[in-house]
Amino acid sequence: MVDYLRLIRIKQWFKNIFVFLPIFFAGKLLDLHLVLNSIIAFFSFSFIASSIYIINDCTDIEKDKMHPEKKNRPLAAGKIKVNQAFIVFLLLIIAAYFMGLIIHSWGVILIITLYFIMNLAYSFKLKHIAIIDVVIISIGFLLRIYMGGFSTGLPISVWAVLVTFFLALVLALGKRRGELVNVQLTGQTRKALDGYNLQLVDISITVVSTCFIMCYIMYTLDPVIKKNFHDYIVYTALFVVIGILRYLQLTFVYNKTESPTKVLYKDLFLQIDLAAWLAMIFVLKYLN
């Protein structure tokens, strides 16, 4: 069972909490119907995402065997056979669409379909095209936001869309940088990294981080957002800047960003900063 949980990469489901952002920022956490729809949407998206992970693992078995960490994945290590993984893949697809239909929103069905098709193209072709590969990853996070919006019928701010896109782009570029550093240590590369070098990635991370911070500040200064929260929401930008600085430190100083999810699981500094940001947002929206 542990191997199957690793196969569907259940730890990666953490990224799908973006589905809950529309209901959180709309102040609707006490609306049980919308909360239930968000939970169903979360699992629907998680299942479709896990199906893509299985496709990736099946197509990259030989390459993963040569990777210092990926060689321990269930398929690469031979703990689960390809035909067994295919059965799990089918079950995940069926579960994703079934849960999507429960919400009675064609928008939700459209999102998981787009995500599946986009990532299918990513797995077989687009992941080998520099820049396009990280853009696809970032669009995936936008789809998570819209999944939450369609499942609850709540509007999504344009600034929130831009903030999400740039944040995801920072994380994707940080992962590419970690992979480049790993290549220098092991000498083993892959086609996806052919269009990158450390100089390009370092400059890109700096530019995109700046865009992310500026968009977040503009989000907090939006009259509609200030009305929904409080004028003090602009001060939440302090936690955002601190979080980005910490991520840049982990990226440029400690070279620990090949797996952004793992970084967040392990880095106490980022966990405290994120908790403080969420706490301030909660106070301004729900206790004001």
Steps between C-alpha positions, in 0.01 A plus 500: 500500500788736577640442152166581341473821702847590379393413145219755506731741686253584770746748652466707183132548576610782727531717188129452436402711802494784246149366428393639838632853445181642339280391791760611756546848358127541441438447872271202437666241723183479708285415197489121533364444148785695340755336731374154399520593132857624552598175671351294218679722245826453691480122478384509138801711404734289715386182326548643151843636601602160639402335172748728325772410752451134406537582129820692575642213701413247229664705223808587708575162662842461341600861566377482859719195560803722437382779733638501859153548654247405231651151475311421822159568346278188497511445122869576457584278799283216363271494805192556281457363148392717208174307450413550868572870469273515194208362703556764766516761223156399367346500848635850565354632172158351578506636856606849384213533252247339734579751776496781246149401391381503862558877510271546197736749336612464140774748585654245737486228233659740254784584742597140573478418129722793406745410776517140383549587131753774575707277725476210258658727240750610764598143583569396140626822339469836672718415800794487261450861385675752725283781642183335365547225758495735800214702349292181475568428868389852592181472295428184696482708818266746331270210415500406869376851584230484234404151620421655837313786335284282274419256780370779725382758248725763659678771296879511473698825499722569199780592740455166678545325165823689430630441853435128468664478158818681603531310827469169317756621245746584777462151647531331159816695418640420844443132427680531165793668675518215751508253212781694330703496821439126527625457142826672592545260790409176322573581136166345400271730305171480310351670197274730705806684629665557161350850468606614846815600682551641847539858378169497311313333787648733764401811303156355427434422866597855595275657235200277572538543879484876451187465284342278766563748780377797295181318397432401861540861613265613223256232615500639855451855367202405285196699633278190481748291698548773761122521539466124542781484752644814658746772408752311713514217247790679333714405800465131411747581222771499769455125548498449123831683457655313793382169356648578158830605657516173689423304184773688313740419783414131475540521122819701460683427824400147599393355161196330656219576259495205257182393681293806613248278679774329700646840592171617646458174692843533658575873534375634834574860398262481202238316704496772767491777241212332311309443825543866599377615158195273516426610857503868404280438196257302719482775763443772243231305315318306769557691826494856371 
